[in-house]
Amino acid sequence: MSKANITRTLCLVKPDGVRRGLTGDILSRFERAGLRIVGLKLLVPTDEIARKHYRYEDIAVRHGEDVWNRLVSFLCSGPVVAFVLEGVDVVPVVRKMCGSTEPAASPPGTIRGDFCHHTYEYTNLKQGSVRNLIHASATDEEADYEISVWFEPSELVSYKKADHAEHFLD
Ligand code: ADP
């Protein structure tokens, strides 16, 4: 297999996931799927990093400025676990494992389907931010950008997991 198929994605266990003690469950799902964690940190995001991550041109344009502001303030409300995963065409694989953005619409077996349940309607009624536990990059380009927001190149490591040959065939 060409190395070109091995790609990276940026994930965040959002403050709801960390506060609920779900970090280990979430990470272990990705490990069990054969994905490699190549970067990992726990931090309380600043407003600046949150607004760099959730770009105005993306979120405010797609969902409105109000949703963007609530999302940024939610992301800064406590610790997040930022991590980088590596695997074969990993971006869509990780999005599939996360499930749909709206928890109520997320199928069982996904992180959002198994661990949370509420709706946009309820979120908006409460003037809150949807509690969907995890962020994962949507495209390879977004992954490159988001990895650079959260990690210095020197913070990403290279190693082989014990089950490497089973997943990567080399
Ligand atoms: P995803 O996180 O699945 O990639 P988006 O990039 O569209 O989804 O949205 C980013 C985040 O914004 C979502 O994870 C969610 O926390 C929040 N969000 C999106 N749409 C809404 C909405 N209609 N009401 C409240 N929060 C929303």
mmCIF file of C-alpha atoms and ligand atoms in Angstrom:
data_model
loop_
_atom_site.group_PDB
_atom_site.id
_atom_site.type_symbol
_atom_site.label_atom_id
_atom_site.label_comp_id
_atom_site.label_asym_id
_atom_site.label_seq_id
_atom_site.Cartn_x
_atom_site.Cartn_y
_atom_site.Cartn_z
ATOM 1 C CA MET A 1 0.000 0.000 0.000
ATOM 2 C CA SER A 2 1.254 3.466 -0.887
ATOM 3 C CA LYS A 3 2.086 5.772 1.999
ATOM 4 C CA ALA A 4 -0.176 8.315 0.290
ATOM 5 C CA ASN A 5 -3.189 6.424 1.660
ATOM 6 C CA ILE A 6 -2.034 6.918 5.236
ATOM 7 C CA THR A 7 -3.533 10.224 6.330
ATOM 8 C CA ARG A 8 -4.087 12.184 9.536
ATOM 9 C CA THR A 9 -7.058 13.819 11.207
ATOM 10 C CA LEU A 10 -7.571 16.158 14.160
ATOM 11 C CA CYS A 11 -10.003 15.243 16.919
ATOM 12 C CA LEU A 12 -11.102 17.000 20.082
ATOM 13 C CA VAL A 13 -12.875 15.423 23.021
ATOM 14 C CA LYS A 14 -14.932 18.524 23.829
ATOM 15 C CA PRO A 15 -15.435 19.759 27.419
ATOM 16 C CA ASP A 16 -18.640 17.698 27.846
ATOM 17 C CA GLY A 17 -16.713 14.498 27.010
ATOM 18 C CA VAL A 18 -13.850 15.299 29.389
ATOM 19 C CA ARG A 19 -16.214 16.351 32.215
ATOM 20 C CA ARG A 20 -18.232 13.157 31.767
ATOM 21 C CA GLY A 21 -15.101 10.986 31.965
ATOM 22 C CA LEU A 22 -15.525 9.626 28.442
ATOM 23 C CA THR A 23 -12.012 10.377 27.175
ATOM 24 C CA GLY A 24 -10.762 6.822 27.706
ATOM 25 C CA ASP A 25 -13.811 5.239 26.032
ATOM 26 C CA ILE A 26 -13.501 7.520 23.045
ATOM 27 C CA LEU A 27 -9.763 6.991 22.580
ATOM 28 C CA SER A 28 -10.070 3.238 22.983
ATOM 29 C CA ARG A 29 -12.656 3.035 20.173
ATOM 30 C CA PHE A 30 -10.136 4.540 17.781
ATOM 31 C CA GLU A 31 -7.308 2.361 19.079
ATOM 32 C CA ARG A 32 -9.435 -0.770 18.651
ATOM 33 C CA ALA A 33 -10.184 0.223 15.059
ATOM 34 C CA GLY A 34 -6.436 0.077 14.422
ATOM 35 C CA LEU A 35 -5.849 3.814 14.217
ATOM 36 C CA ARG A 36 -2.606 5.251 15.563
ATOM 37 C CA ILE A 37 -2.549 8.189 18.008
ATOM 38 C CA VAL A 38 0.384 10.348 16.896
ATOM 39 C CA GLY A 39 -0.314 13.469 18.994
ATOM 40 C CA LEU A 40 -2.203 13.999 22.268
ATOM 41 C CA LYS A 41 -2.702 16.844 24.766
ATOM 42 C CA LEU A 42 -5.084 18.124 27.461
ATOM 43 C CA LEU A 43 -5.694 21.861 27.636
ATOM 44 C CA VAL A 44 -8.286 24.537 28.333
ATOM 45 C CA PRO A 45 -8.540 26.318 24.974
ATOM 46 C CA THR A 46 -8.179 30.082 24.781
ATOM 47 C CA ASP A 47 -10.786 32.110 22.928
ATOM 48 C CA GLU A 48 -8.126 32.742 20.274
ATOM 49 C CA ILE A 49 -7.423 29.067 19.552
ATOM 50 C CA ALA A 50 -11.159 28.231 19.607
ATOM 51 C CA ARG A 51 -11.870 30.947 17.015
ATOM 52 C CA LYS A 52 -8.937 29.784 14.907
ATOM 53 C CA HIS A 53 -10.283 26.241 15.019
ATOM 54 C CA TYR A 54 -13.950 27.110 14.365
ATOM 55 C CA ARG A 55 -13.473 29.686 11.624
ATOM 56 C CA TYR A 56 -16.024 32.463 11.227
ATOM 57 C CA GLU A 57 -16.106 31.837 7.447
ATOM 58 C CA ASP A 58 -17.127 28.250 8.146
ATOM 59 C CA ILE A 59 -19.345 28.053 11.237
ATOM 60 C CA ALA A 60 -20.873 31.552 11.367
ATOM 61 C CA VAL A 61 -21.642 31.420 7.652
ATOM 62 C CA ARG A 62 -23.153 27.919 7.773
ATOM 63 C CA HIS A 63 -24.927 28.082 11.131
ATOM 64 C CA GLY A 64 -25.125 31.795 12.085
ATOM 65 C CA GLU A 65 -23.052 34.056 14.296
ATOM 66 C CA ASP A 66 -25.021 33.170 17.409
ATOM 67 C CA VAL A 67 -24.271 29.432 17.074
ATOM 68 C CA TRP A 68 -20.611 30.281 16.408
ATOM 69 C CA ASN A 69 -20.302 32.416 19.571
ATOM 70 C CA ARG A 70 -22.026 29.793 21.728
ATOM 71 C CA LEU A 71 -19.823 27.069 20.270
ATOM 72 C CA VAL A 72 -16.615 28.996 20.928
ATOM 73 C CA SER A 73 -17.598 29.785 24.499
ATOM 74 C CA PHE A 74 -18.582 26.138 25.094
ATOM 75 C CA LEU A 75 -15.243 24.898 23.725
ATOM 76 C CA CYS A 76 -13.433 27.211 26.165
ATOM 77 C CA SER A 77 -15.579 26.147 29.133
ATOM 78 C CA GLY A 78 -13.194 23.433 30.350
ATOM 79 C CA PRO A 79 -10.435 21.075 29.335
ATOM 80 C CA VAL A 80 -10.443 19.434 25.915
ATOM 81 C CA VAL A 81 -8.321 16.509 24.768
ATOM 82 C CA ALA A 82 -6.825 17.243 21.372
ATOM 83 C CA PHE A 83 -5.391 14.328 19.428
ATOM 84 C CA VAL A 84 -4.194 13.394 15.985
ATOM 85 C CA LEU A 85 -5.047 10.021 14.485
ATOM 86 C CA GLU A 86 -3.348 8.309 11.601
ATOM 87 C CA GLY A 87 -4.792 5.543 9.427
ATOM 88 C CA VAL A 88 -5.830 4.483 5.945
ATOM 89 C CA ASP A 89 -7.921 7.354 4.493
ATOM 90 C CA VAL A 90 -8.656 8.166 8.098
ATOM 91 C CA VAL A 91 -10.822 11.304 7.789
ATOM 92 C CA PRO A 92 -14.078 9.627 6.654
ATOM 93 C CA VAL A 93 -13.443 6.621 8.906
ATOM 94 C CA VAL A 94 -13.278 8.813 12.001
ATOM 95 C CA ARG A 95 -16.302 10.902 10.933
ATOM 96 C CA LYS A 96 -18.270 7.659 10.521
ATOM 97 C CA MET A 97 -17.263 6.539 14.018
ATOM 98 C CA CYS A 98 -18.295 9.920 15.497
ATOM 99 C CA GLY A 99 -21.781 9.848 13.930
ATOM 100 C CA SER A 100 -24.026 12.772 12.944
ATOM 101 C CA THR A 101 -23.585 16.303 14.270
ATOM 102 C CA GLU A 102 -27.004 16.268 15.980
ATOM 103 C CA PRO A 103 -26.889 13.596 18.711
ATOM 104 C CA ALA A 104 -30.554 12.552 18.322
ATOM 105 C CA ALA A 105 -29.910 11.744 14.655
ATOM 106 C CA SER A 106 -26.724 9.803 15.322
ATOM 107 C CA PRO A 107 -26.982 6.031 14.914
ATOM 108 C CA PRO A 108 -26.221 3.551 17.697
ATOM 109 C CA GLY A 109 -22.668 2.261 17.505
ATOM 110 C CA THR A 110 -21.291 5.753 16.922
ATOM 111 C CA ILE A 111 -19.755 7.866 19.684
ATOM 112 C CA ARG A 112 -22.523 10.476 19.479
ATOM 113 C CA GLY A 113 -25.249 7.840 19.097
ATOM 114 C CA ASP A 114 -24.074 5.814 22.078
ATOM 115 C CA PHE A 115 -23.134 8.546 24.553
ATOM 116 C CA CYS A 116 -25.437 11.529 23.925
ATOM 117 C CA HIS A 117 -28.935 12.182 22.679
ATOM 118 C CA HIS A 118 -30.264 15.734 22.494
ATOM 119 C CA THR A 119 -31.498 17.875 19.575
ATOM 120 C CA TYR A 120 -30.721 21.220 17.893
ATOM 121 C CA GLU A 121 -34.214 22.348 18.911
ATOM 122 C CA TYR A 122 -33.426 21.781 22.584
ATOM 123 C CA THR A 123 -29.964 23.356 22.217
ATOM 124 C CA ASN A 124 -31.459 26.497 20.691
ATOM 125 C CA LEU A 125 -34.261 26.653 23.237
ATOM 126 C CA LYS A 126 -31.639 26.619 25.992
ATOM 127 C CA GLN A 127 -29.392 29.051 24.085
ATOM 128 C CA GLY A 128 -26.590 26.503 24.556
ATOM 129 C CA SER A 129 -24.223 24.566 22.394
ATOM 130 C CA VAL A 130 -25.044 21.090 21.148
ATOM 131 C CA ARG A 131 -23.381 18.525 23.429
ATOM 132 C CA ASN A 132 -21.962 16.110 20.895
ATOM 133 C CA LEU A 133 -18.735 15.187 22.707
ATOM 134 C CA ILE A 134 -16.278 15.147 19.847
ATOM 135 C CA HIS A 135 -14.954 17.116 16.920
ATOM 136 C CA ALA A 136 -13.293 15.444 13.921
ATOM 137 C CA SER A 137 -11.954 17.105 10.769
ATOM 138 C CA ALA A 138 -14.284 16.893 7.761
ATOM 139 C CA THR A 139 -11.718 16.840 4.904
ATOM 140 C CA ASP A 140 -7.991 16.221 4.416
ATOM 141 C CA GLU A 141 -7.454 19.966 3.867
ATOM 142 C CA GLU A 142 -9.340 20.813 7.070
ATOM 143 C CA ALA A 143 -7.284 18.183 8.920
ATOM 144 C CA ASP A 144 -3.994 19.772 7.793
ATOM 145 C CA TYR A 145 -5.202 23.193 8.905
ATOM 146 C CA GLU A 146 -6.622 22.005 12.249
ATOM 147 C CA ILE A 147 -3.555 19.924 13.128
ATOM 148 C CA SER A 148 -1.481 23.097 12.636
ATOM 149 C CA VAL A 149 -3.842 25.018 14.962
ATOM 150 C CA TRP A 150 -3.429 22.578 17.872
ATOM 151 C CA PHE A 151 0.024 21.003 17.406
ATOM 152 C CA GLU A 152 3.584 22.025 16.583
ATOM 153 C CA PRO A 153 5.182 19.581 14.105
ATOM 154 C CA SER A 154 7.632 18.547 16.869
ATOM 155 C CA GLU A 155 4.691 17.389 19.040
ATOM 156 C CA LEU A 156 3.696 14.680 16.547
ATOM 157 C CA VAL A 157 5.438 11.330 16.850
ATOM 158 C CA SER A 158 6.127 8.370 14.640
ATOM 159 C CA TYR A 159 5.995 4.768 15.848
ATOM 160 C CA LYS A 160 4.577 1.355 15.012
ATOM 161 C CA LYS A 161 1.784 -0.187 17.095
ATOM 162 C CA ALA A 162 2.116 -3.877 17.938
ATOM 163 C CA ASP A 163 -0.797 -4.623 15.561
ATOM 164 C CA HIS A 164 0.679 -2.450 12.797
ATOM 165 C CA ALA A 165 1.144 -5.276 10.282
ATOM 166 C CA GLU A 166 -2.495 -6.373 10.627
ATOM 167 C CA HIS A 167 -3.823 -2.947 9.710
ATOM 168 C CA PHE A 168 -1.190 -1.486 7.434
ATOM 169 C CA LEU A 169 0.041 -4.659 5.698
ATOM 170 C CA ASP A 170 3.737 -3.832 6.007
HETATM 171 P P1 ADP B 1 -19.397 18.689 12.922
HETATM 172 O O1 ADP B 1 -18.899 19.029 14.307
HETATM 173 O O2 ADP B 1 -20.194 17.415 12.921
HETATM 174 O O3 ADP B 1 -18.323 18.720 11.875
HETATM 175 P P2 ADP B 1 -20.294 21.338 12.010
HETATM 176 O O4 ADP B 1 -18.890 21.629 11.559
HETATM 177 O O5 ADP B 1 -21.410 21.613 11.046
HETATM 178 O O6 ADP B 1 -20.465 19.828 12.508
HETATM 179 O O7 ADP B 1 -20.608 22.208 13.308
HETATM 180 C C1 ADP B 1 -19.616 22.409 14.284
HETATM 181 C C2 ADP B 1 -20.247 22.322 15.651
HETATM 182 O O8 ADP B 1 -21.193 23.378 15.790
HETATM 183 C C3 ADP B 1 -21.059 21.057 15.899
HETATM 184 O O9 ADP B 1 -20.271 19.944 16.310
HETATM 185 C C4 ADP B 1 -21.978 21.506 16.991
HETATM 186 O O10 ADP B 1 -21.300 21.474 18.256
HETATM 187 C C5 ADP B 1 -22.253 22.976 16.630
HETATM 188 N N1 ADP B 1 -23.504 23.151 15.880
HETATM 189 C C6 ADP B 1 -23.687 22.899 14.567
HETATM 190 N N2 ADP B 1 -24.949 23.193 14.188
HETATM 191 C C7 ADP B 1 -25.582 23.659 15.288
HETATM 192 C C8 ADP B 1 -26.918 24.138 15.572
HETATM 193 N N3 ADP B 1 -27.839 24.206 14.620
HETATM 194 N N4 ADP B 1 -27.200 24.516 16.832
HETATM 195 C C9 ADP B 1 -26.262 24.464 17.808
HETATM 196 N N5 ADP B 1 -24.986 24.035 17.613
HETATM 197 C C10 ADP B 1 -24.654 23.635 16.385
#
